[in-house]
Amino acid sequence: MSIRVVIAEDEAIIRLDLRETLEEEGYEVIGEAGRGDVALDLIRELKPDLAILDVKMPVLDGISAAEKIISIAPVLMLTAFSQKELIDRARDAGVMAYVVKPFQKSDLIPAIEVAIGRFRELQALTGQMEVLGEQLEARKIIDKAKGRLIDEFNMKEQEAFSFIQRTAMKDRSRMRDVAEKILSGELQP
């Protein structure tokens, strides 16, 4: 499966050169734009595997566009500007790689691969954080339900936990669902 790329560069000749370089290396260019706002729309619509953005573009600059799409695709900044302030802004916007023009294929391709790799790692971590957050929330609800069983039905903590666990197994449901029924008063021992 080839990597799908959107290019946003206001200079047509550079955009063409970039397209040729990427296609020679096996990447698939699925969209091109000369303005930041058009790039933003393309990226939202096409959901590429990578967005390559120039910093200076009409209507919406590349860093501002990056801030809006960083959860959709990794962003590689390709620009003639290497001032620290721009690099800091790009970093703070979540840009995964920054390549200064004129670029060499030997600089561009590793930067692309690193950007995509880092983005995938970040997505995996985000997914793990969501799962852990859900588990923590479930644990809190189960603990509240145990507390209610202890307070209202004079159960010991282990008894309350066992009741929730057995009921979940018997009903083929999650312990969280049983705990929510206990808390709503729908279920009593």
PDB file of C-alpha atoms in Angstrom:
ATOM      1  CA  MET A   1       0.000   0.000   0.000  1.00  0.00           C
ATOM      2  CA  SER A   2       1.471   3.316  -1.008  1.00  0.00           C
ATOM      3  CA  ILE A   3       1.594   6.370   1.206  1.00  0.00           C
ATOM      4  CA  ARG A   4      -1.028   8.945   0.124  1.00  0.00           C
ATOM      5  CA  VAL A   5       0.189  12.563   0.209  1.00  0.00           C
ATOM      6  CA  VAL A   6      -1.337  16.028  -0.127  1.00  0.00           C
ATOM      7  CA  ILE A   7       1.060  18.808  -1.165  1.00  0.00           C
ATOM      8  CA  ALA A   8       0.397  22.460  -0.340  1.00  0.00           C
ATOM      9  CA  GLU A   9       2.926  24.798  -1.956  1.00  0.00           C
ATOM     10  CA  ASP A  10       2.159  28.172  -3.542  1.00  0.00           C
ATOM     11  CA  GLU A  11       4.971  27.952  -6.112  1.00  0.00           C
ATOM     12  CA  ALA A  12       3.787  25.686  -8.938  1.00  0.00           C
ATOM     13  CA  ILE A  13       7.297  24.712 -10.076  1.00  0.00           C
ATOM     14  CA  ILE A  14       8.275  23.536  -6.595  1.00  0.00           C
ATOM     15  CA  ARG A  15       4.952  21.700  -6.278  1.00  0.00           C
ATOM     16  CA  LEU A  16       5.637  19.898  -9.581  1.00  0.00           C
ATOM     17  CA  ASP A  17       9.201  19.016  -8.544  1.00  0.00           C
ATOM     18  CA  LEU A  18       7.973  17.728  -5.206  1.00  0.00           C
ATOM     19  CA  ARG A  19       5.264  15.634  -6.886  1.00  0.00           C
ATOM     20  CA  GLU A  20       7.809  14.063  -9.261  1.00  0.00           C
ATOM     21  CA  THR A  21      10.228  13.314  -6.425  1.00  0.00           C
ATOM     22  CA  LEU A  22       7.502  11.700  -4.324  1.00  0.00           C
ATOM     23  CA  GLU A  23       6.102   9.636  -7.192  1.00  0.00           C
ATOM     24  CA  GLU A  24       9.610   8.412  -8.120  1.00  0.00           C
ATOM     25  CA  GLU A  25       9.909   7.132  -4.553  1.00  0.00           C
ATOM     26  CA  GLY A  26       6.558   5.319  -4.687  1.00  0.00           C
ATOM     27  CA  TYR A  27       4.370   7.827  -2.856  1.00  0.00           C
ATOM     28  CA  GLU A  28       0.924   8.637  -4.250  1.00  0.00           C
ATOM     29  CA  VAL A  29       0.113  12.357  -4.510  1.00  0.00           C
ATOM     30  CA  ILE A  30      -3.664  12.514  -4.085  1.00  0.00           C
ATOM     31  CA  GLY A  31      -4.086  16.274  -3.859  1.00  0.00           C
ATOM     32  CA  GLU A  32      -2.314  19.568  -4.474  1.00  0.00           C
ATOM     33  CA  ALA A  33      -3.016  23.121  -3.419  1.00  0.00           C
ATOM     34  CA  GLY A  34      -1.421  26.522  -3.768  1.00  0.00           C
ATOM     35  CA  ARG A  35      -3.314  28.091  -0.862  1.00  0.00           C
ATOM     36  CA  GLY A  36      -3.537  27.096   2.784  1.00  0.00           C
ATOM     37  CA  ASP A  37      -7.327  27.186   2.978  1.00  0.00           C
ATOM     38  CA  VAL A  38      -7.666  24.915  -0.068  1.00  0.00           C
ATOM     39  CA  ALA A  39      -5.066  22.545   1.427  1.00  0.00           C
ATOM     40  CA  LEU A  40      -7.042  22.422   4.654  1.00  0.00           C
ATOM     41  CA  ASP A  41     -10.214  21.446   2.775  1.00  0.00           C
ATOM     42  CA  LEU A  42      -8.363  18.804   0.721  1.00  0.00           C
ATOM     43  CA  ILE A  43      -6.775  17.242   3.791  1.00  0.00           C
ATOM     44  CA  ARG A  44     -10.069  17.118   5.666  1.00  0.00           C
ATOM     45  CA  GLU A  45     -11.771  15.533   2.648  1.00  0.00           C
ATOM     46  CA  LEU A  46      -9.056  13.104   1.458  1.00  0.00           C
ATOM     47  CA  LYS A  47      -7.519  12.154   4.843  1.00  0.00           C
ATOM     48  CA  PRO A  48      -4.018  11.525   3.445  1.00  0.00           C
ATOM     49  CA  ASP A  49      -1.248   9.601   5.162  1.00  0.00           C
ATOM     50  CA  LEU A  50       0.919  12.756   5.039  1.00  0.00           C
ATOM     51  CA  ALA A  51       0.470  16.478   4.413  1.00  0.00           C
ATOM     52  CA  ILE A  52       3.419  18.469   3.103  1.00  0.00           C
ATOM     53  CA  LEU A  53       2.856  22.181   3.697  1.00  0.00           C
ATOM     54  CA  ASP A  54       4.779  25.320   2.855  1.00  0.00           C
ATOM     55  CA  VAL A  55       4.894  27.897   5.656  1.00  0.00           C
ATOM     56  CA  LYS A  56       4.135  30.956   3.504  1.00  0.00           C
ATOM     57  CA  MET A  57       0.927  30.516   1.482  1.00  0.00           C
ATOM     58  CA  PRO A  58      -1.922  32.830   0.530  1.00  0.00           C
ATOM     59  CA  VAL A  59      -5.070  33.062   2.696  1.00  0.00           C
ATOM     60  CA  LEU A  60      -3.873  30.619   5.393  1.00  0.00           C
ATOM     61  CA  ASP A  61      -0.235  29.938   6.216  1.00  0.00           C
ATOM     62  CA  GLY A  62       1.038  26.375   6.561  1.00  0.00           C
ATOM     63  CA  ILE A  63       1.514  26.465  10.327  1.00  0.00           C
ATOM     64  CA  SER A  64      -2.043  27.704  10.902  1.00  0.00           C
ATOM     65  CA  ALA A  65      -3.317  24.968   8.574  1.00  0.00           C
ATOM     66  CA  ALA A  66      -1.197  22.393  10.447  1.00  0.00           C
ATOM     67  CA  GLU A  67      -2.819  23.344  13.758  1.00  0.00           C
ATOM     68  CA  LYS A  68      -6.205  22.472  12.295  1.00  0.00           C
ATOM     69  CA  ILE A  69      -5.297  19.109  10.717  1.00  0.00           C
ATOM     70  CA  ILE A  70      -2.708  17.659  13.078  1.00  0.00           C
ATOM     71  CA  SER A  71      -5.171  14.992  14.287  1.00  0.00           C
ATOM     72  CA  ILE A  72      -5.960  13.929  10.696  1.00  0.00           C
ATOM     73  CA  ALA A  73      -2.486  13.431   9.222  1.00  0.00           C
ATOM     74  CA  PRO A  74       1.161  14.014  10.048  1.00  0.00           C
ATOM     75  CA  VAL A  75       2.465  17.331   8.754  1.00  0.00           C
ATOM     76  CA  LEU A  76       5.859  17.908   7.190  1.00  0.00           C
ATOM     77  CA  MET A  77       6.766  21.580   6.764  1.00  0.00           C
ATOM     78  CA  LEU A  78       8.724  22.254   3.596  1.00  0.00           C
ATOM     79  CA  THR A  79       9.850  25.850   3.514  1.00  0.00           C
ATOM     80  CA  ALA A  80      12.562  28.315   2.569  1.00  0.00           C
ATOM     81  CA  PHE A  81      12.368  29.845   6.048  1.00  0.00           C
ATOM     82  CA  SER A  82      14.514  28.517   8.861  1.00  0.00           C
ATOM     83  CA  GLN A  83      14.089  31.213  11.509  1.00  0.00           C
ATOM     84  CA  LYS A  84      13.864  29.850  15.037  1.00  0.00           C
ATOM     85  CA  GLU A  85      10.534  31.587  15.621  1.00  0.00           C
ATOM     86  CA  LEU A  86       8.913  29.723  12.694  1.00  0.00           C
ATOM     87  CA  ILE A  87      10.451  26.417  13.721  1.00  0.00           C
ATOM     88  CA  ASP A  88       9.144  26.939  17.273  1.00  0.00           C
ATOM     89  CA  ARG A  89       5.653  27.789  15.964  1.00  0.00           C
ATOM     90  CA  ALA A  90       5.690  24.693  13.766  1.00  0.00           C
ATOM     91  CA  ARG A  91       6.802  22.495  16.663  1.00  0.00           C
ATOM     92  CA  ASP A  92       4.128  23.956  18.933  1.00  0.00           C
ATOM     93  CA  ALA A  93       1.510  23.341  16.219  1.00  0.00           C
ATOM     94  CA  GLY A  94       2.402  19.628  16.238  1.00  0.00           C
ATOM     95  CA  VAL A  95       4.369  19.497  12.987  1.00  0.00           C
ATOM     96  CA  MET A  96       6.217  16.171  12.777  1.00  0.00           C
ATOM     97  CA  ALA A  97       9.102  17.245  10.493  1.00  0.00           C
ATOM     98  CA  TYR A  98      10.614  20.464   9.103  1.00  0.00           C
ATOM     99  CA  VAL A  99      12.656  20.484   5.875  1.00  0.00           C
ATOM    100  CA  VAL A 100      14.283  23.640   4.497  1.00  0.00           C
ATOM    101  CA  LYS A 101      14.294  24.374   0.747  1.00  0.00           C
ATOM    102  CA  PRO A 102      16.066  23.778  -1.478  1.00  0.00           C
ATOM    103  CA  PHE A 103      15.515  20.187  -0.432  1.00  0.00           C
ATOM    104  CA  GLN A 104      17.395  17.075  -1.433  1.00  0.00           C
ATOM    105  CA  LYS A 105      15.672  13.727  -1.861  1.00  0.00           C
ATOM    106  CA  SER A 106      18.137  12.391   0.727  1.00  0.00           C
ATOM    107  CA  ASP A 107      16.720  14.906   3.272  1.00  0.00           C
ATOM    108  CA  LEU A 108      13.069  14.663   2.289  1.00  0.00           C
ATOM    109  CA  ILE A 109      12.452  10.907   2.279  1.00  0.00           C
ATOM    110  CA  PRO A 110      13.849  10.197   5.781  1.00  0.00           C
ATOM    111  CA  ALA A 111      11.892  13.192   7.130  1.00  0.00           C
ATOM    112  CA  ILE A 112       8.697  11.792   5.583  1.00  0.00           C
ATOM    113  CA  GLU A 113       9.255   8.346   7.058  1.00  0.00           C
ATOM    114  CA  VAL A 114      10.070   9.748  10.505  1.00  0.00           C
ATOM    115  CA  ALA A 115       6.982  12.018  10.422  1.00  0.00           C
ATOM    116  CA  ILE A 116       4.692   9.139   9.487  1.00  0.00           C
ATOM    117  CA  GLY A 117       6.270   6.855  12.091  1.00  0.00           C
ATOM    118  CA  ARG A 118       5.955   9.431  14.866  1.00  0.00           C
ATOM    119  CA  PHE A 119       2.355  10.160  13.914  1.00  0.00           C
ATOM    120  CA  ARG A 120       1.458   6.457  14.077  1.00  0.00           C
ATOM    121  CA  GLU A 121       3.142   6.155  17.482  1.00  0.00           C
ATOM    122  CA  LEU A 122       1.214   9.178  18.706  1.00  0.00           C
ATOM    123  CA  GLN A 123      -2.063   7.713  17.450  1.00  0.00           C
ATOM    124  CA  ALA A 124      -1.317   4.415  19.206  1.00  0.00           C
ATOM    125  CA  LEU A 125      -0.552   6.242  22.458  1.00  0.00           C
ATOM    126  CA  THR A 126      -3.719   8.293  22.118  1.00  0.00           C
ATOM    127  CA  GLY A 127      -5.700   5.085  21.659  1.00  0.00           C
ATOM    128  CA  GLN A 128      -4.069   3.560  24.728  1.00  0.00           C
ATOM    129  CA  MET A 129      -4.840   6.699  26.748  1.00  0.00           C
ATOM    130  CA  GLU A 130      -8.502   6.500  25.720  1.00  0.00           C
ATOM    131  CA  VAL A 131      -8.699   2.847  26.762  1.00  0.00           C
ATOM    132  CA  LEU A 132      -7.019   3.619  30.098  1.00  0.00           C
ATOM    133  CA  GLY A 133      -9.373   6.552  30.635  1.00  0.00           C
ATOM    134  CA  GLU A 134     -12.382   4.316  30.014  1.00  0.00           C
ATOM    135  CA  GLN A 135     -10.975   1.694  32.380  1.00  0.00           C
ATOM    136  CA  LEU A 136     -10.408   4.308  35.074  1.00  0.00           C
ATOM    137  CA  GLU A 137     -13.945   5.652  34.651  1.00  0.00           C
ATOM    138  CA  ALA A 138     -15.345   2.102  34.892  1.00  0.00           C
ATOM    139  CA  ARG A 139     -13.266   1.475  38.013  1.00  0.00           C
ATOM    140  CA  LYS A 140     -14.669   4.647  39.636  1.00  0.00           C
ATOM    141  CA  ILE A 141     -18.259   3.606  38.869  1.00  0.00           C
ATOM    142  CA  ILE A 142     -17.649   0.089  40.200  1.00  0.00           C
ATOM    143  CA  ASP A 143     -16.093   1.546  43.377  1.00  0.00           C
ATOM    144  CA  LYS A 144     -19.118   3.830  43.890  1.00  0.00           C
ATOM    145  CA  ALA A 145     -21.447   0.857  43.438  1.00  0.00           C
ATOM    146  CA  LYS A 146     -19.401  -1.190  45.925  1.00  0.00           C
ATOM    147  CA  GLY A 147     -19.657   1.720  48.371  1.00  0.00           C
ATOM    148  CA  ARG A 148     -23.423   1.785  47.962  1.00  0.00           C
ATOM    149  CA  LEU A 149     -23.673  -1.983  48.537  1.00  0.00           C
ATOM    150  CA  ILE A 150     -21.472  -1.652  51.632  1.00  0.00           C
ATOM    151  CA  ASP A 151     -23.440   1.303  53.051  1.00  0.00           C
ATOM    152  CA  GLU A 152     -27.005   0.263  52.191  1.00  0.00           C
ATOM    153  CA  PHE A 153     -26.807  -3.532  52.347  1.00  0.00           C
ATOM    154  CA  ASN A 154     -24.082  -4.008  54.990  1.00  0.00           C
ATOM    155  CA  MET A 155     -21.850  -5.998  52.652  1.00  0.00           C
ATOM    156  CA  LYS A 156     -18.143  -6.328  53.102  1.00  0.00           C
ATOM    157  CA  GLU A 157     -16.007  -4.927  50.282  1.00  0.00           C
ATOM    158  CA  GLN A 158     -15.155  -8.364  48.844  1.00  0.00           C
ATOM    159  CA  GLU A 159     -18.828  -9.401  48.987  1.00  0.00           C
ATOM    160  CA  ALA A 160     -19.866  -6.254  47.126  1.00  0.00           C
ATOM    161  CA  PHE A 161     -17.218  -6.810  44.466  1.00  0.00           C
ATOM    162  CA  SER A 162     -18.156 -10.483  44.112  1.00  0.00           C
ATOM    163  CA  PHE A 163     -21.848  -9.558  43.750  1.00  0.00           C
ATOM    164  CA  ILE A 164     -21.050  -7.148  40.925  1.00  0.00           C
ATOM    165  CA  GLN A 165     -18.713  -9.647  39.269  1.00  0.00           C
ATOM    166  CA  ARG A 166     -21.133 -12.616  39.539  1.00  0.00           C
ATOM    167  CA  THR A 167     -24.063 -10.539  38.299  1.00  0.00           C
ATOM    168  CA  ALA A 168     -22.063  -9.355  35.296  1.00  0.00           C
ATOM    169  CA  MET A 169     -21.065 -12.929  34.426  1.00  0.00           C
ATOM    170  CA  LYS A 170     -24.637 -14.212  34.909  1.00  0.00           C
ATOM    171  CA  ASP A 171     -26.119 -11.409  32.764  1.00  0.00           C
ATOM    172  CA  ARG A 172     -23.245 -11.544  30.269  1.00  0.00           C
ATOM    173  CA  SER A 173     -22.657  -7.837  30.705  1.00  0.00           C
ATOM    174  CA  ARG A 174     -19.845  -5.595  31.821  1.00  0.00           C
ATOM    175  CA  MET A 175     -19.190  -4.960  35.488  1.00  0.00           C
ATOM    176  CA  ARG A 176     -19.577  -1.262  34.723  1.00  0.00           C
ATOM    177  CA  ASP A 177     -23.130  -1.852  33.448  1.00  0.00           C
ATOM    178  CA  VAL A 178     -24.029  -3.767  36.622  1.00  0.00           C
ATOM    179  CA  ALA A 179     -22.499  -1.002  38.741  1.00  0.00           C
ATOM    180  CA  GLU A 180     -24.525   1.630  36.892  1.00  0.00           C
ATOM    181  CA  LYS A 181     -27.728  -0.345  37.564  1.00  0.00           C
ATOM    182  CA  ILE A 182     -26.831  -0.528  41.265  1.00  0.00           C
ATOM    183  CA  LEU A 183     -26.209   3.216  41.383  1.00  0.00           C
ATOM    184  CA  SER A 184     -29.503   4.002  39.603  1.00  0.00           C
ATOM    185  CA  GLY A 185     -31.410   1.758  42.029  1.00  0.00           C
ATOM    186  CA  GLU A 186     -32.447  -0.561  39.202  1.00  0.00           C
ATOM    187  CA  LEU A 187     -30.539  -3.489  40.745  1.00  0.00           C
ATOM    188  CA  GLN A 188     -30.305  -4.615  44.360  1.00  0.00           C
ATOM    189  CA  PRO A 189     -28.862  -7.758  45.926  1.00  0.00           C
TER     190      PRO A 189
END
